[in-house]
Amino acid sequence: QGDTMTGFGGHYDAVVAGAGPAGSAAARHLAQSGARVLLLEEHREVGSPVHCSGLVTPRTLEEANVETDLVLHIVSGARIYSPSGNELTLGDGRTRALVIDRAGLDRALANTAQRYGAYLELGAKVTAIESKGTGLRVIMERHSGTSTVTTQLLVGADGAHSRVARLAGLDGPKERVIGLGAEGTLPSVDEERVQVFVGRSLGPGWFGCTIPLGNGRVRIGLGT
C-alpha cells in the first residue's frame, strides 16, 4: 500500500468503493483492460477490521490468483452438533477447506490491483453521487477534507450495507446476521475439523463454530 496520492484527482473511467476482495478484484480487472481506476477504502488500512472467519475452499485462492502464501491451517471435515447433543461427522481425510490470513488476502488483492495500475486511496468514502452529462460526479470524504472526481462507472463494493447502494436509491438487505468472533486456545480441540453448533438457544437463525488454527488455537464465531 504505497503512496497513491500522485494519481488522485480528476476523471477516472471507473471508481470502485471498497477494497475488500470484490472491490480489489474488480479494480484489477478494470485496470487490466486499460481503464483508469480509483479504488477507495474508507479505513486507513486494507483488511482491517476483519469481517470474516477466513475459512475458504481451495478454489477461492485459485480464483483470487494471489502469490502470497496465506494458508495458516488445513481442514478436512466438520463435526456438526444438534441442540439435543447428537453429532454428525463429515469428511474423508481430503482437504475440504483452508484457514487463511483473511486480512492478508485483502491486502494481497489490493496490492495486485495497484500493480495493474489502479490508484488506491485509503481513508476515503463516497458521500454523494451526482449526474454529470453521461457520467457521474462522485463526492468523497477523505482524511484531508472533501474531494470530487468524475467517472463513467461507479462500483459499490462497500459491503452488504453499501453506502453507494443507498446513495443510488437501491434497496438494502432485508435482514442481517449479527456476529461475534474471537481467537483463543481450546483444550483437546480437533485439529482437522471445524465444529458447528446449531440451535435456537445458541444462535437463533444461524450457528456457532470453532475453526482450528493448529497447535490448540481456534477461531470462535457466533452469529444470529
mmCIF file of C-alpha atoms in Angstrom:
data_model
loop_
_atom_site.group_PDB
_atom_site.id
_atom_site.type_symbol
_atom_site.label_atom_id
_atom_site.label_comp_id
_atom_site.label_asym_id
_atom_site.label_seq_id
_atom_site.Cartn_x
_atom_site.Cartn_y
_atom_site.Cartn_z
ATOM 1 C CA GLN A 1 0.000 0.000 0.000
ATOM 2 C CA GLY A 2 2.260 2.697 -1.250
ATOM 3 C CA ASP A 3 1.572 6.400 -1.606
ATOM 4 C CA THR A 4 -1.061 6.769 -4.316
ATOM 5 C CA MET A 5 -1.760 10.486 -3.971
ATOM 6 C CA THR A 6 0.093 11.291 -7.207
ATOM 7 C CA GLY A 7 -2.690 9.513 -9.120
ATOM 8 C CA PHE A 8 -5.591 11.080 -7.253
ATOM 9 C CA GLY A 9 -7.966 13.630 -8.703
ATOM 10 C CA GLY A 10 -9.678 14.470 -11.973
ATOM 11 C CA HIS A 11 -11.514 11.946 -14.139
ATOM 12 C CA TYR A 12 -11.492 8.160 -13.929
ATOM 13 C CA ASP A 13 -13.009 5.541 -16.170
ATOM 14 C CA ALA A 14 -14.101 3.723 -13.018
ATOM 15 C CA VAL A 15 -14.285 4.397 -9.281
ATOM 16 C CA VAL A 16 -14.527 1.355 -7.006
ATOM 17 C CA ALA A 17 -15.738 1.905 -3.437
ATOM 18 C CA GLY A 18 -14.417 -0.747 -1.063
ATOM 19 C CA ALA A 19 -11.032 -2.502 -1.145
ATOM 20 C CA GLY A 20 -12.288 -5.880 0.041
ATOM 21 C CA PRO A 21 -11.914 -8.931 -2.231
ATOM 22 C CA ALA A 22 -14.775 -7.937 -4.563
ATOM 23 C CA GLY A 23 -13.643 -4.334 -4.920
ATOM 24 C CA SER A 24 -9.954 -5.092 -5.402
ATOM 25 C CA ALA A 25 -10.732 -7.851 -7.912
ATOM 26 C CA ALA A 26 -13.000 -5.503 -9.870
ATOM 27 C CA ALA A 27 -10.347 -2.764 -9.796
ATOM 28 C CA ARG A 28 -7.700 -5.186 -11.003
ATOM 29 C CA HIS A 29 -9.731 -6.462 -13.953
ATOM 30 C CA LEU A 30 -10.787 -2.948 -14.947
ATOM 31 C CA ALA A 31 -7.193 -1.725 -14.781
ATOM 32 C CA GLN A 32 -6.016 -4.774 -16.764
ATOM 33 C CA SER A 33 -8.449 -3.806 -19.512
ATOM 34 C CA GLY A 34 -6.780 -0.398 -19.740
ATOM 35 C CA ALA A 35 -9.205 1.649 -17.638
ATOM 36 C CA ARG A 36 -8.033 4.414 -15.313
ATOM 37 C CA VAL A 37 -9.302 3.187 -11.936
ATOM 38 C CA LEU A 38 -9.591 4.757 -8.496
ATOM 39 C CA LEU A 39 -10.012 2.261 -5.644
ATOM 40 C CA LEU A 40 -11.361 3.731 -2.396
ATOM 41 C CA GLU A 41 -11.114 2.233 1.091
ATOM 42 C CA GLU A 42 -12.848 4.025 3.965
ATOM 43 C CA HIS A 43 -10.490 2.626 6.613
ATOM 44 C CA ARG A 44 -6.873 3.696 6.996
ATOM 45 C CA GLU A 45 -5.690 0.121 6.404
ATOM 46 C CA VAL A 46 -6.840 -2.513 3.901
ATOM 47 C CA GLY A 47 -8.189 -5.648 5.606
ATOM 48 C CA SER A 48 -8.976 -4.063 8.958
ATOM 49 C CA PRO A 49 -11.345 -4.598 10.661
ATOM 50 C CA VAL A 50 -11.824 -8.250 9.691
ATOM 51 C CA HIS A 51 -15.449 -9.208 8.985
ATOM 52 C CA CYS A 52 -14.905 -12.859 8.045
ATOM 53 C CA SER A 53 -13.830 -16.133 9.659
ATOM 54 C CA GLY A 54 -11.199 -16.761 6.981
ATOM 55 C CA LEU A 55 -12.384 -20.324 6.214
ATOM 56 C CA VAL A 56 -12.416 -20.782 2.435
ATOM 57 C CA THR A 57 -12.372 -23.520 -0.178
ATOM 58 C CA PRO A 58 -9.115 -24.147 -2.084
ATOM 59 C CA ARG A 59 -10.843 -22.799 -5.224
ATOM 60 C CA THR A 60 -11.208 -19.429 -3.503
ATOM 61 C CA LEU A 61 -7.446 -18.897 -3.503
ATOM 62 C CA GLU A 62 -7.195 -20.218 -7.059
ATOM 63 C CA GLU A 63 -9.768 -17.637 -8.155
ATOM 64 C CA ALA A 64 -8.026 -14.898 -6.160
ATOM 65 C CA ASN A 65 -4.780 -15.664 -8.034
ATOM 66 C CA VAL A 66 -2.517 -14.106 -5.414
ATOM 67 C CA GLU A 67 1.119 -15.050 -4.999
ATOM 68 C CA THR A 68 1.330 -14.601 -1.206
ATOM 69 C CA ASP A 69 1.121 -17.726 0.985
ATOM 70 C CA LEU A 70 -1.953 -17.033 3.115
ATOM 71 C CA VAL A 71 -2.769 -20.548 4.353
ATOM 72 C CA LEU A 72 -2.492 -20.950 8.130
ATOM 73 C CA HIS A 73 -4.103 -24.383 8.502
ATOM 74 C CA ILE A 74 -5.858 -27.142 6.518
ATOM 75 C CA VAL A 75 -9.300 -28.525 7.390
ATOM 76 C CA SER A 76 -10.520 -31.941 6.216
ATOM 77 C CA GLY A 77 -14.066 -32.038 7.589
ATOM 78 C CA ALA A 78 -16.598 -30.923 10.161
ATOM 79 C CA ARG A 79 -18.362 -32.049 13.298
ATOM 80 C CA ILE A 80 -21.937 -30.769 13.485
ATOM 81 C CA TYR A 81 -23.763 -30.772 16.827
ATOM 82 C CA SER A 82 -27.552 -30.627 17.108
ATOM 83 C CA PRO A 83 -29.413 -28.974 20.024
ATOM 84 C CA SER A 84 -30.013 -32.423 21.544
ATOM 85 C CA GLY A 85 -26.292 -33.200 21.517
ATOM 86 C CA ASN A 86 -26.289 -35.592 18.560
ATOM 87 C CA GLU A 87 -23.142 -35.414 16.451
ATOM 88 C CA LEU A 88 -22.621 -35.744 12.698
ATOM 89 C CA THR A 89 -19.047 -36.132 11.427
ATOM 90 C CA LEU A 90 -18.284 -35.171 7.826
ATOM 91 C CA GLY A 91 -15.107 -35.622 5.792
ATOM 92 C CA ASP A 92 -12.978 -38.388 4.311
ATOM 93 C CA GLY A 93 -9.495 -37.104 5.064
ATOM 94 C CA ARG A 94 -9.167 -34.982 1.928
ATOM 95 C CA THR A 95 -8.604 -31.241 2.159
ATOM 96 C CA ARG A 96 -12.001 -29.537 2.237
ATOM 97 C CA ALA A 97 -11.179 -26.020 3.397
ATOM 98 C CA LEU A 98 -8.302 -23.688 4.160
ATOM 99 C CA VAL A 99 -7.928 -21.376 7.131
ATOM 100 C CA ILE A 100 -6.294 -18.239 5.799
ATOM 101 C CA ASP A 101 -4.928 -14.893 6.887
ATOM 102 C CA ARG A 102 -8.110 -13.037 5.944
ATOM 103 C CA ALA A 103 -6.690 -9.529 6.293
ATOM 104 C CA GLY A 104 -3.670 -10.691 4.312
ATOM 105 C CA LEU A 105 -5.944 -11.765 1.452
ATOM 106 C CA ASP A 106 -7.451 -8.283 1.280
ATOM 107 C CA ARG A 107 -4.010 -6.678 1.249
ATOM 108 C CA ALA A 108 -2.701 -9.042 -1.423
ATOM 109 C CA LEU A 109 -5.660 -8.361 -3.725
ATOM 110 C CA ALA A 110 -5.379 -4.590 -3.248
ATOM 111 C CA ASN A 111 -1.640 -4.733 -3.961
ATOM 112 C CA THR A 112 -2.297 -6.716 -7.142
ATOM 113 C CA ALA A 113 -4.845 -4.146 -8.286
ATOM 114 C CA GLN A 114 -2.239 -1.437 -7.780
ATOM 115 C CA ARG A 115 0.374 -3.385 -9.736
ATOM 116 C CA TYR A 116 -2.004 -3.393 -12.692
ATOM 117 C CA GLY A 117 -2.389 0.370 -12.436
ATOM 118 C CA ALA A 118 -5.298 1.077 -10.086
ATOM 119 C CA TYR A 119 -4.869 4.040 -7.715
ATOM 120 C CA LEU A 120 -5.636 3.212 -4.071
ATOM 121 C CA GLU A 121 -6.876 5.918 -1.714
ATOM 122 C CA LEU A 122 -7.151 4.986 1.977
ATOM 123 C CA GLY A 123 -9.386 6.779 4.472
ATOM 124 C CA ALA A 124 -11.847 7.810 1.733
ATOM 125 C CA LYS A 125 -15.565 7.094 1.463
ATOM 126 C CA VAL A 126 -18.245 8.157 -1.011
ATOM 127 C CA THR A 127 -20.692 10.651 0.492
ATOM 128 C CA ALA A 128 -22.677 11.789 -2.553
ATOM 129 C CA ILE A 129 -23.310 10.933 -6.207
ATOM 130 C CA GLU A 130 -24.435 13.425 -8.854
ATOM 131 C CA SER A 131 -25.188 13.016 -12.555
ATOM 132 C CA LYS A 132 -22.758 14.810 -14.872
ATOM 133 C CA GLY A 133 -23.546 14.504 -18.573
ATOM 134 C CA THR A 134 -23.191 10.833 -19.479
ATOM 135 C CA GLY A 135 -21.198 10.109 -16.328
ATOM 136 C CA LEU A 136 -21.147 10.748 -12.604
ATOM 137 C CA ARG A 137 -19.641 13.195 -10.179
ATOM 138 C CA VAL A 138 -18.507 11.331 -7.034
ATOM 139 C CA ILE A 139 -18.059 13.346 -3.844
ATOM 140 C CA MET A 140 -15.974 11.701 -1.150
ATOM 141 C CA GLU A 141 -14.822 12.435 2.344
ATOM 142 C CA ARG A 142 -11.092 11.988 2.957
ATOM 143 C CA HIS A 143 -8.779 12.454 5.899
ATOM 144 C CA SER A 144 -7.672 15.737 4.360
ATOM 145 C CA GLY A 145 -11.157 17.032 3.509
ATOM 146 C CA THR A 146 -13.756 16.643 0.772
ATOM 147 C CA SER A 147 -12.789 15.774 -2.806
ATOM 148 C CA THR A 148 -14.660 15.299 -6.066
ATOM 149 C CA VAL A 149 -13.856 13.146 -9.086
ATOM 150 C CA THR A 150 -15.810 12.305 -12.234
ATOM 151 C CA THR A 151 -16.245 8.819 -13.650
ATOM 152 C CA GLN A 152 -18.151 6.764 -16.194
ATOM 153 C CA LEU A 153 -18.627 3.838 -13.807
ATOM 154 C CA LEU A 154 -19.083 3.621 -10.031
ATOM 155 C CA VAL A 155 -18.796 0.176 -8.420
ATOM 156 C CA GLY A 156 -20.304 -0.212 -4.940
ATOM 157 C CA ALA A 157 -18.205 -2.962 -3.335
ATOM 158 C CA ASP A 158 -18.572 -1.439 0.115
ATOM 159 C CA GLY A 159 -20.286 -4.279 1.921
ATOM 160 C CA ALA A 160 -23.755 -5.710 2.490
ATOM 161 C CA HIS A 161 -24.988 -2.348 3.791
ATOM 162 C CA SER A 162 -23.399 -0.457 0.918
ATOM 163 C CA ARG A 163 -23.413 3.320 1.221
ATOM 164 C CA VAL A 164 -23.089 3.539 -2.557
ATOM 165 C CA ALA A 165 -26.249 1.448 -2.964
ATOM 166 C CA ARG A 166 -28.157 3.731 -0.602
ATOM 167 C CA LEU A 167 -26.947 6.845 -2.391
ATOM 168 C CA ALA A 168 -28.046 5.287 -5.697
ATOM 169 C CA GLY A 169 -31.514 4.613 -4.278
ATOM 170 C CA LEU A 170 -31.166 0.831 -4.282
ATOM 171 C CA ASP A 171 -32.798 -1.357 -1.658
ATOM 172 C CA GLY A 172 -30.586 -2.726 1.092
ATOM 173 C CA PRO A 173 -30.771 -6.191 2.665
ATOM 174 C CA LYS A 174 -33.986 -7.045 4.500
ATOM 175 C CA GLU A 175 -32.204 -8.964 7.250
ATOM 176 C CA ARG A 176 -28.727 -9.225 8.650
ATOM 177 C CA VAL A 177 -26.524 -11.577 10.635
ATOM 178 C CA ILE A 178 -25.037 -10.184 13.807
ATOM 179 C CA GLY A 179 -21.777 -11.963 14.512
ATOM 180 C CA LEU A 180 -19.071 -12.118 17.149
ATOM 181 C CA GLY A 181 -15.629 -13.612 16.667
ATOM 182 C CA ALA A 182 -12.535 -14.279 18.739
ATOM 183 C CA GLU A 183 -9.324 -16.290 18.750
ATOM 184 C CA GLY A 184 -8.009 -18.342 21.659
ATOM 185 C CA THR A 185 -6.942 -21.783 22.824
ATOM 186 C CA LEU A 186 -9.211 -24.776 23.337
ATOM 187 C CA PRO A 187 -8.042 -27.935 25.151
ATOM 188 C CA SER A 188 -8.204 -31.171 23.114
ATOM 189 C CA VAL A 189 -9.514 -29.380 20.022
ATOM 190 C CA ASP A 190 -9.943 -31.409 16.826
ATOM 191 C CA GLU A 191 -7.119 -30.045 14.665
ATOM 192 C CA GLU A 192 -8.581 -31.390 11.397
ATOM 193 C CA ARG A 193 -12.257 -30.420 11.579
ATOM 194 C CA VAL A 194 -14.374 -27.385 12.236
ATOM 195 C CA GLN A 195 -17.116 -27.694 14.829
ATOM 196 C CA VAL A 196 -20.583 -26.328 14.043
ATOM 197 C CA PHE A 197 -23.265 -25.855 16.713
ATOM 198 C CA VAL A 198 -26.894 -25.195 15.780
ATOM 199 C CA GLY A 199 -29.947 -24.442 17.883
ATOM 200 C CA ARG A 200 -32.189 -21.544 18.922
ATOM 201 C CA SER A 201 -30.674 -21.306 22.405
ATOM 202 C CA LEU A 202 -27.198 -20.699 20.933
ATOM 203 C CA GLY A 203 -27.570 -18.789 17.661
ATOM 204 C CA PRO A 204 -31.197 -18.325 16.572
ATOM 205 C CA GLY A 205 -31.403 -18.466 12.789
ATOM 206 C CA TRP A 206 -27.715 -19.147 12.330
ATOM 207 C CA PHE A 207 -24.973 -21.073 14.172
ATOM 208 C CA GLY A 208 -21.816 -21.094 16.265
ATOM 209 C CA CYS A 209 -18.493 -22.592 15.200
ATOM 210 C CA THR A 210 -14.883 -23.253 16.076
ATOM 211 C CA ILE A 211 -12.189 -23.299 13.388
ATOM 212 C CA PRO A 212 -8.802 -24.896 14.194
ATOM 213 C CA LEU A 213 -5.657 -22.854 13.593
ATOM 214 C CA GLY A 214 -3.225 -25.547 14.723
ATOM 215 C CA ASN A 215 -1.319 -26.006 17.999
ATOM 216 C CA GLY A 216 -4.521 -25.835 20.044
ATOM 217 C CA ARG A 217 -5.561 -22.399 18.803
ATOM 218 C CA VAL A 218 -9.015 -21.763 17.358
ATOM 219 C CA ARG A 219 -11.189 -19.085 15.868
ATOM 220 C CA ILE A 220 -14.564 -18.984 17.575
ATOM 221 C CA GLY A 221 -17.620 -17.495 15.903
ATOM 222 C CA LEU A 222 -21.262 -16.989 16.781
ATOM 223 C CA GLY A 223 -23.950 -15.487 14.557
ATOM 224 C CA THR A 224 -27.670 -14.872 14.776
#
